[in-house]
Every structure is written in C-alpha cells, then in structure tokens.
Tab-separated table of C-alpha atoms in Angstrom:
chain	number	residue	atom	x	y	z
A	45	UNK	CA	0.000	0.000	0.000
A	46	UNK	CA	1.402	3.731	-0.839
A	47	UNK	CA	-0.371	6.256	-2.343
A	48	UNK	CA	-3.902	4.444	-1.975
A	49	UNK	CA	-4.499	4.734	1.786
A	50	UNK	CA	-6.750	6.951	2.736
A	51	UNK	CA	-5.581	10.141	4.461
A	52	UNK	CA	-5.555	9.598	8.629
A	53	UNK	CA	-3.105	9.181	11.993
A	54	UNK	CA	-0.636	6.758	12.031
A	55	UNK	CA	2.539	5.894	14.187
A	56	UNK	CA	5.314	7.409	12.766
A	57	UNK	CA	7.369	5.732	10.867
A	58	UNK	CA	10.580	7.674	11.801
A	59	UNK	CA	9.603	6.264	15.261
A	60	UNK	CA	13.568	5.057	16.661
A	61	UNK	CA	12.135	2.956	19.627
A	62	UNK	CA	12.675	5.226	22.615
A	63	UNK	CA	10.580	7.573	24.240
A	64	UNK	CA	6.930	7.828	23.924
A	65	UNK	CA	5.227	7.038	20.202
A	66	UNK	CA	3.770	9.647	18.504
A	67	UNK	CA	1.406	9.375	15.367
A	68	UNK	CA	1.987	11.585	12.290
A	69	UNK	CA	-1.225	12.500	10.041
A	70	UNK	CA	-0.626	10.707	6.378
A	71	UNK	CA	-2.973	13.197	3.712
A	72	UNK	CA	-2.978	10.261	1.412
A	73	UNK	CA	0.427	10.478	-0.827
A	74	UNK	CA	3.152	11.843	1.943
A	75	UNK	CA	3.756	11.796	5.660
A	76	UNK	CA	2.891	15.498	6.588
A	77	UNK	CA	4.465	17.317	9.096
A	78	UNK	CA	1.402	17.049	12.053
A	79	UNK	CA	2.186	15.063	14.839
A	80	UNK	CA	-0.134	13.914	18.093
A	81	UNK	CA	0.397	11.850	21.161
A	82	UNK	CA	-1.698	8.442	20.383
A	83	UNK	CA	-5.028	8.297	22.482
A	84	UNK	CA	-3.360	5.540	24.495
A	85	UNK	CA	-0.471	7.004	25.525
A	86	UNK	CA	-2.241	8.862	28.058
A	87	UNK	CA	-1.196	5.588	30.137
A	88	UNK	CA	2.102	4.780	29.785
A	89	UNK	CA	3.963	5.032	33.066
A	90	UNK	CA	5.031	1.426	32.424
A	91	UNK	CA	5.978	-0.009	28.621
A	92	UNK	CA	5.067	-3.366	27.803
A	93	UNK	CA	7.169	-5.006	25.258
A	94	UNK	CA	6.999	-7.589	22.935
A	95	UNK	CA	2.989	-8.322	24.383
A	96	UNK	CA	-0.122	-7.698	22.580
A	97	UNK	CA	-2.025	-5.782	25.141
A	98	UNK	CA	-5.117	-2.923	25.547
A	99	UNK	CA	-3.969	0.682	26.042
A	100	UNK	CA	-6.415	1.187	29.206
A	101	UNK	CA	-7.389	4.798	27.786
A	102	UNK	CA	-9.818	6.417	24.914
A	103	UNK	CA	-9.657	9.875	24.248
A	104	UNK	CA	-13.221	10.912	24.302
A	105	UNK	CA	-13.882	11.635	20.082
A	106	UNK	CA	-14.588	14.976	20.590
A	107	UNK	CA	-10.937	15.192	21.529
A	108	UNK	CA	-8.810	12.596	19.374
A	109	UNK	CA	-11.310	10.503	17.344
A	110	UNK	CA	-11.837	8.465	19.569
A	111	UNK	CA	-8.678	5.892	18.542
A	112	UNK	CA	-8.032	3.069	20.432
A	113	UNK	CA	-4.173	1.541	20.041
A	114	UNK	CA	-2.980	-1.878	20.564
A	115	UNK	CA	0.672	-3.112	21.438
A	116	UNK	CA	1.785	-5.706	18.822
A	117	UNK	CA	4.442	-7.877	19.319
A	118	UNK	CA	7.236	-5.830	18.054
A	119	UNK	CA	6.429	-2.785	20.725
A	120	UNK	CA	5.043	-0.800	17.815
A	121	UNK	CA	1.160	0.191	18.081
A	122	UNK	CA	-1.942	-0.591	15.834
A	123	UNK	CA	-5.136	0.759	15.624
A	124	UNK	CA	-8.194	-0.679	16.197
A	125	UNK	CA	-11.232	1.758	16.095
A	126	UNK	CA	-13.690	1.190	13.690
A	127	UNK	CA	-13.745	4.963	12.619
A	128	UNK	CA	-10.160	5.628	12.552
A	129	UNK	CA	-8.205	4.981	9.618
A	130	UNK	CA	-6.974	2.274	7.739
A	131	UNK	CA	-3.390	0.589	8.444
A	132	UNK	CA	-0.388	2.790	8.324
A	133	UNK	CA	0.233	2.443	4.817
A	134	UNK	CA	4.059	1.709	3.446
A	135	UNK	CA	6.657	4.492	3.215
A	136	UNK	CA	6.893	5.811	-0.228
A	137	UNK	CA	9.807	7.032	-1.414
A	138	UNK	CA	11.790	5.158	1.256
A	139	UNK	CA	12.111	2.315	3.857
A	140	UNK	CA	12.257	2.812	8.173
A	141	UNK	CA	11.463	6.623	8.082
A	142	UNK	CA	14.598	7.356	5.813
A	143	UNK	CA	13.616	10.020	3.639
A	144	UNK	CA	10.050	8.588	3.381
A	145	UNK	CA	7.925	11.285	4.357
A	146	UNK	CA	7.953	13.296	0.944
A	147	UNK	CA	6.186	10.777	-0.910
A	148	UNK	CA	6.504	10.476	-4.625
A	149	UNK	CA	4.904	13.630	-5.908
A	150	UNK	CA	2.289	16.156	-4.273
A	151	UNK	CA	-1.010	15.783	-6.908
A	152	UNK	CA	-3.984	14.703	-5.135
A	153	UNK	CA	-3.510	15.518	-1.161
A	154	UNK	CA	-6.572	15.559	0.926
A	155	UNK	CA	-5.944	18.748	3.519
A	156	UNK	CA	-4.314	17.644	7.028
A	157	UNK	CA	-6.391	17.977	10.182
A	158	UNK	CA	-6.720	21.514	12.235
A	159	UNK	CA	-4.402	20.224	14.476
A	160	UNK	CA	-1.992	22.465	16.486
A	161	UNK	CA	1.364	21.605	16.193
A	162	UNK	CA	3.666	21.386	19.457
A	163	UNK	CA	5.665	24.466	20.324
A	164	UNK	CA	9.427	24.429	19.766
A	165	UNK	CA	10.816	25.708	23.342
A	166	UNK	CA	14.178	24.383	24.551
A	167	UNK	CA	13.833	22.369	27.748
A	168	UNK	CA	10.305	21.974	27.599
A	169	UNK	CA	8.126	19.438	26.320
A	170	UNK	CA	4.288	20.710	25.780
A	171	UNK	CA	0.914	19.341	25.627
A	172	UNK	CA	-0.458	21.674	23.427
A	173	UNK	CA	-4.445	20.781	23.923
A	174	UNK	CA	-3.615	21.159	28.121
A	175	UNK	CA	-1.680	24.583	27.257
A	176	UNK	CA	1.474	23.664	30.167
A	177	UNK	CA	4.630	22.612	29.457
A	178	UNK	CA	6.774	20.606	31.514
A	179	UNK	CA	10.352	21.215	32.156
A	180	UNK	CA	12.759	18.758	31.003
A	181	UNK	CA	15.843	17.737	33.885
A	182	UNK	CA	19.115	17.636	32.510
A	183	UNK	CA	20.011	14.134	30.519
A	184	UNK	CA	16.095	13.015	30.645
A	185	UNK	CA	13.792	13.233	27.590
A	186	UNK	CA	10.721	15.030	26.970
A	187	UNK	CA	7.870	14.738	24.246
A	188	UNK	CA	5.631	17.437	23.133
A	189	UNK	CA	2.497	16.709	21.154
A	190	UNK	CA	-0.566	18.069	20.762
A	191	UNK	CA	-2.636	16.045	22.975
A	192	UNK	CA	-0.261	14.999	26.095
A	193	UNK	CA	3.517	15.303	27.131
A	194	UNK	CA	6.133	13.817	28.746
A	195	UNK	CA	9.650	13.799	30.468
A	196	UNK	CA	11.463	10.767	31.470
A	197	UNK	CA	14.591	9.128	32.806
A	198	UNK	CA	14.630	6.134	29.925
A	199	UNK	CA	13.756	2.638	30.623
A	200	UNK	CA	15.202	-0.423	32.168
A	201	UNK	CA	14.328	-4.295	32.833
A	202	UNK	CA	11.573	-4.069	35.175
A	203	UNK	CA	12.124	-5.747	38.306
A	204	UNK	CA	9.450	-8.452	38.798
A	205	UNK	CA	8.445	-9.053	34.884
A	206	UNK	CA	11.732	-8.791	32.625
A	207	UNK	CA	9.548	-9.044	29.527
A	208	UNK	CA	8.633	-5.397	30.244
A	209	UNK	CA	10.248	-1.894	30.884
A	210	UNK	CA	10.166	0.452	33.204
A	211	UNK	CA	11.063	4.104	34.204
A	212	UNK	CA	13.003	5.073	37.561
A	213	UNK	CA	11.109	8.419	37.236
A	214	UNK	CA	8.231	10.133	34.787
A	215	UNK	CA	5.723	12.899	34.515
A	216	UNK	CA	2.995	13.165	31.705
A	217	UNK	CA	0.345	15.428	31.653
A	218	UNK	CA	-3.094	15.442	29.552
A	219	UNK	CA	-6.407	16.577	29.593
A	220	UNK	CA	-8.550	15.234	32.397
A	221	UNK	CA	-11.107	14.469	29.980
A	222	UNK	CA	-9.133	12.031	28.260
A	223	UNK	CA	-8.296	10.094	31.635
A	224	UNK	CA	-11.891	9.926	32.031
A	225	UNK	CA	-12.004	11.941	34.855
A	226	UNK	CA	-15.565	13.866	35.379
A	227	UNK	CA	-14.719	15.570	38.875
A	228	UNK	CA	-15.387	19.324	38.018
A	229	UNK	CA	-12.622	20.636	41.025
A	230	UNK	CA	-8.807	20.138	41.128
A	231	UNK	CA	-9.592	18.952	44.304
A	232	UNK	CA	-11.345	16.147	43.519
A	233	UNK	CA	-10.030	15.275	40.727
A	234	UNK	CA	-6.209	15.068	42.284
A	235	UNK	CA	-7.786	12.766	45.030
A	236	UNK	CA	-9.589	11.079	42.247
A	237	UNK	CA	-6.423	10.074	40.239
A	238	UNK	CA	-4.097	9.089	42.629
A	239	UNK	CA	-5.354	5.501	43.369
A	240	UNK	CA	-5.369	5.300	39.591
A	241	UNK	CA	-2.189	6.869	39.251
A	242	UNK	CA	-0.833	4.320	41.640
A	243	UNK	CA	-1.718	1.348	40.533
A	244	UNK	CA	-1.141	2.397	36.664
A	245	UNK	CA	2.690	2.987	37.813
A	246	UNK	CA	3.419	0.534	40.369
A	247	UNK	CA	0.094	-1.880	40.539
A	248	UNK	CA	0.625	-4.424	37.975
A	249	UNK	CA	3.344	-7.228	37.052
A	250	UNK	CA	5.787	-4.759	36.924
A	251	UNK	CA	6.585	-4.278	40.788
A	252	UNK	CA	4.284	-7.294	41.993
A	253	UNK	CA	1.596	-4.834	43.159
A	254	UNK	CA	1.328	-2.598	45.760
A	255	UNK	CA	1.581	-3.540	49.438
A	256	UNK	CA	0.641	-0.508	50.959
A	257	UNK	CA	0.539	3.282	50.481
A	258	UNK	CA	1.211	6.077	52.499
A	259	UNK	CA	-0.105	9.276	51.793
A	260	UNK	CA	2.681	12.353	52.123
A	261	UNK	CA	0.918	14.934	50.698
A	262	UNK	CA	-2.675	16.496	50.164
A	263	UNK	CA	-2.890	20.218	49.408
A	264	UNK	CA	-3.846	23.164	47.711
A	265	UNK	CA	-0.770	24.409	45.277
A	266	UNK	CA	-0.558	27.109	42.677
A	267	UNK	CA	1.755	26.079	39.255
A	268	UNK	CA	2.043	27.589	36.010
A	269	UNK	CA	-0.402	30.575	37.281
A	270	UNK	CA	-3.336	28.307	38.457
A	271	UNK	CA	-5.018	27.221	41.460
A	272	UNK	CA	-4.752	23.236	41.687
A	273	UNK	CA	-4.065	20.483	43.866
A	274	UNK	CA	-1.629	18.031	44.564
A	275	UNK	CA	-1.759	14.583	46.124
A	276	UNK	CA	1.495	12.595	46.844
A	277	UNK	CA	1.713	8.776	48.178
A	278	UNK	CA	4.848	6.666	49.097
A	279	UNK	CA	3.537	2.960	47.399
A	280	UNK	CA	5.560	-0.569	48.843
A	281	UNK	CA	5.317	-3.016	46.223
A	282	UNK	CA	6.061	-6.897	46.437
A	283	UNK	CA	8.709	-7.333	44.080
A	284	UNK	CA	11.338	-4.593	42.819
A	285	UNK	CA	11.466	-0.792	44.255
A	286	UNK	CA	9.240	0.958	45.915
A	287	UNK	CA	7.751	4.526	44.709
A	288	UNK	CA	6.300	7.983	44.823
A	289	UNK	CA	3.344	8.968	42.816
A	290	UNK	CA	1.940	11.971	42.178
A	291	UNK	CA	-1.265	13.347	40.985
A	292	UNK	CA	-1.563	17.310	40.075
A	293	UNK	CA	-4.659	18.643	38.930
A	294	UNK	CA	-4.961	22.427	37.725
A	295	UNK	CA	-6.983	24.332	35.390
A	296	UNK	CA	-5.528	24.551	32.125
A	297	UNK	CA	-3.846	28.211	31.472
A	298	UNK	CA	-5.377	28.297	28.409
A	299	UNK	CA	-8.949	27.672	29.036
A	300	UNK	CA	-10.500	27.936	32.693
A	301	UNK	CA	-13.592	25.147	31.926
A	302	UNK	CA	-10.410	22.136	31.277
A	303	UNK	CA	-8.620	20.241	33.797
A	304	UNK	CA	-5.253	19.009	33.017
A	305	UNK	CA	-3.603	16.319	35.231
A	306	UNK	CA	0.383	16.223	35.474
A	307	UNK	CA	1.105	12.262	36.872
A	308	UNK	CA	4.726	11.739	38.179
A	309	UNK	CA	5.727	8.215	39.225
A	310	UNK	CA	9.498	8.246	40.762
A	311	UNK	CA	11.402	4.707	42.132
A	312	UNK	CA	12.817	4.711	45.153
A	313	UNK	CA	16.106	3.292	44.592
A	314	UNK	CA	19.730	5.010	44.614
A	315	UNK	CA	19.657	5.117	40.563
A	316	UNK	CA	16.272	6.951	40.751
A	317	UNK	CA	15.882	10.765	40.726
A	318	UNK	CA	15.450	12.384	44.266
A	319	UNK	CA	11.890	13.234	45.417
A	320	UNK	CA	13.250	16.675	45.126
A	321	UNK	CA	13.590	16.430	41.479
A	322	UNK	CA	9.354	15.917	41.339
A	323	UNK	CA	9.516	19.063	43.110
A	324	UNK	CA	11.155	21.162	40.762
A	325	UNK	CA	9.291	19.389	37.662
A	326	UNK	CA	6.205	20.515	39.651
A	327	UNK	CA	7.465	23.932	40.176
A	328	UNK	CA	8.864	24.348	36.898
A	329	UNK	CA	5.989	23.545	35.304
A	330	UNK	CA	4.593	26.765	32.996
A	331	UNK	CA	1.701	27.900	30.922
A	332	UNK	CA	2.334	27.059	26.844
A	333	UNK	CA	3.813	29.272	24.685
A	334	UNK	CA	5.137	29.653	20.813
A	335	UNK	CA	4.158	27.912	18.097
A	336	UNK	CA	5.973	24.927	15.672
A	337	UNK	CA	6.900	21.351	16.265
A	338	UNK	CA	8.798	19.172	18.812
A	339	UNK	CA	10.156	20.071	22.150
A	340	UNK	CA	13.484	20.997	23.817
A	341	UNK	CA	14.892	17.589	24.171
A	342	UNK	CA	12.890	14.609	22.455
A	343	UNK	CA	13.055	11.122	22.568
C-alpha cells in the first residue's frame, strides 16, 4: 500500500524505539508534518514489550477521534477503532522513516487535520491541547504533542516481569477528559487520580503490586499561574522498588472550563531521581507558549 491509503493518523514511521510514540497524520500520498500523542499514551507510566495488550485509555472523540491503540508484538502500536483509519500504509519514497515522508509527488492531497502543532521551546516538552509545558531535567527526555507530554529518565528491565520496561522516574500530563475523569474541582479530581495513578505505575506485574501506600501529601498548590491540587503517596510493592506517585490537577492556562492532570511516578532506589527532582518538575511547570513542532529535548 502507498499512495492508496486513505488520508488519517498513524505511528510514525521515523519512530527510533525510545521515548513515547507519537502518530503523524498521512494526507494520502506523503507523511505530513502534524504530529499527536496516540489516544493511548495517556497511560504509559510502564511499557510493555513484545505483548499484545489494551492501552487502558480512549480519548473521548470529541478530543482525538476516539482511537483506540494496541501493542503488537514488536512494541510498535496498531489501531483498532472502527472509525479511525486504515493501516499505516508503506513508506513511499523510502524504507524505516529514511527520507520517506515526501512521498513520490504532491497531486492529489486531501488537507491535514486543524491540528496544532507542538511548540518548539528548549527544555520543555508541551501538551499543546492542556496549554502547560513541563520542564525537562538535565540528561532526561521530553515529548511534546498536541494532545499529552512527557519527560522521562529512559527505561530499564523491570524488576518483577523482565519481559517489560520500566522508568526510575516520569511525569505526563493530559487533559482530564481524556483520563476519564468527570470531577469538576482540582480537588477532587487530584484525590480522584491518585489511586489510579498508583496502581497504573506501580500496581501491575511490573513491581508485583502494591503492598501498601502512604499518603505524604494532600494540598492546595498554585503552578504555572493556576489554582490546583496536589496529592502525593509513598507505594511498597512486592517485588522490585518501591515509589512515589503523584497526581496534580490544575486548570488549564489556556482555558479555565479544562482540567489538566500532570502524573509523576518516581522509584525509590539510589539510581532513581530524588523526590526533590518531582519538586522542581512541579514547580517548573509553565503555561504554553510559541508555536511549531517538537520540544526541547525529544526522545
């Protein structure tokens, strides 16, 4: 398949295989230039690889399409939703995202989405729909897109499952709405997330479960301008390192009526960031500026 598929989002083929996947818009004869965060990727504290599982999230339709993505057994992601296009056709023009993207001539294109593309701000990666940006610690990687970002410490052999990987410390924020979460207060939706938060990041194979929690913090906080609300737990897990989540719910500085939640899951091991790096991520993070593609440091 090349210059037959119809127009619609599909992972990127100059995906390398680190960092979170994005999906780039194909008009129906070249890869364009637009780039999103998949649906799915609203959940990806931990990576499975190599097993064909369910992304536990759907951005609602009104905000993504309502795509659902699938793991397939090389780590890559398919989609599955009956109204969302067909499979990522073949690269024209090129194999493995080498030079692939041009296509062989421009006759014919269908128009790309009204999609926003991701600022370009150095140290920063930015979820555009949310309108925050998150700063990016020295020698981790960030990923802007328009819906959802993240920074991250890389991945390594997870503890109690070696078939999958895992991060000793990671922040992603996204729209409340797409993490299903109705509460209408930063409040409630911070108190709201954190159970889900914790056993999304430390609850499954991964870490053999979680034990216990304790909770550290509960409180009001102002970031990037807003009023929002923080709530912090210290998880024991069965198997592997313990952690710290973290669920931070503000109003998005772009639009009052949205919710955006910032999640931060952190090991607790002596390769793992401090606790007092989630601080300054927290602090650091700012309302959304500038206009343009990719973010300070990217996967």
């Amino acid at each position: 398949m090349t210059e037959m598929s119809p127009p619609g989002w599909h992972t990127d083929p100059g995906y390398t295989g680190t960092g979170p996947v994005q999906e780039r818009w194909w008009d129906g004869s070249r890869w364009t230039d637009q780039l999103r965060m998949p649906p799915a990727a609203v959940r990806r504290r931990r990576i499975r690889i190599g097993v064909g599982v369910t992304a536990g999230v759907v951005v609602l339709a009104a905000i993504a399409g309502g795509v659902l993505m699938l793991t397939d057994d090389s780590g890559r992601t398919k989609n599955t939703s009956s109204d969302a296009a067909s499979p990522a056709p073949s690269l024209p023009g090129g194999q493995d995202g080498q030079g692939g993207r041009g296509g062989p001539g421009d006759g014919g294109r269908s128009p790309a989405p009204d999609q926003q593309q991701p600022p370009s701000e150095d140290g920063y990666a930015t979820d555009v729909m949310s309108g925050v940006s998150l700063p990016v610690p020295d020698g981790w990687k960030g990923q802007s897109a328009t819906i959802g970002a993240s920074v991250s410490t890389g991945t390594y052999t997870c503890p109690a499952d070696t078939s999958q990987k895992c991060e000793r410390g990671g922040v992603f924020a996204a729209p409340a709405q797409a993490l299903k979460i109705t509460a209408s207060t930063a409040e409630a939706a911070a108190k709201a997330d954190i159970s889900v938060n914790a056993k999304e990041s430390y609850g499954g194979k991964a870490y053999g479960a979680i034990s216990s929690h304790q909770q550290l913090k509960s409180e009001p906080v102002t970031v990037a301008g807003q009023k929002g609300y923080l709530v912090r737990w210290k998880v024991v897990t069965k198997k592997g390192d313990d952690g710290y989540v973290q669920s931070l719910v503000l109003p998005s500085p772009h639009s009052a009526d949205m919710l955006v939640v910032v999640r931060s899951g952190f090991d607790i091991s002596s390769k793992a960031p401090s606790l007092s790096v989630m601080d300054e991520i927290t602090k650091g993070i700012k309302a959304a500026s500038g206009t343009g593609s990719g973010s300070g440091q990217t996967a």
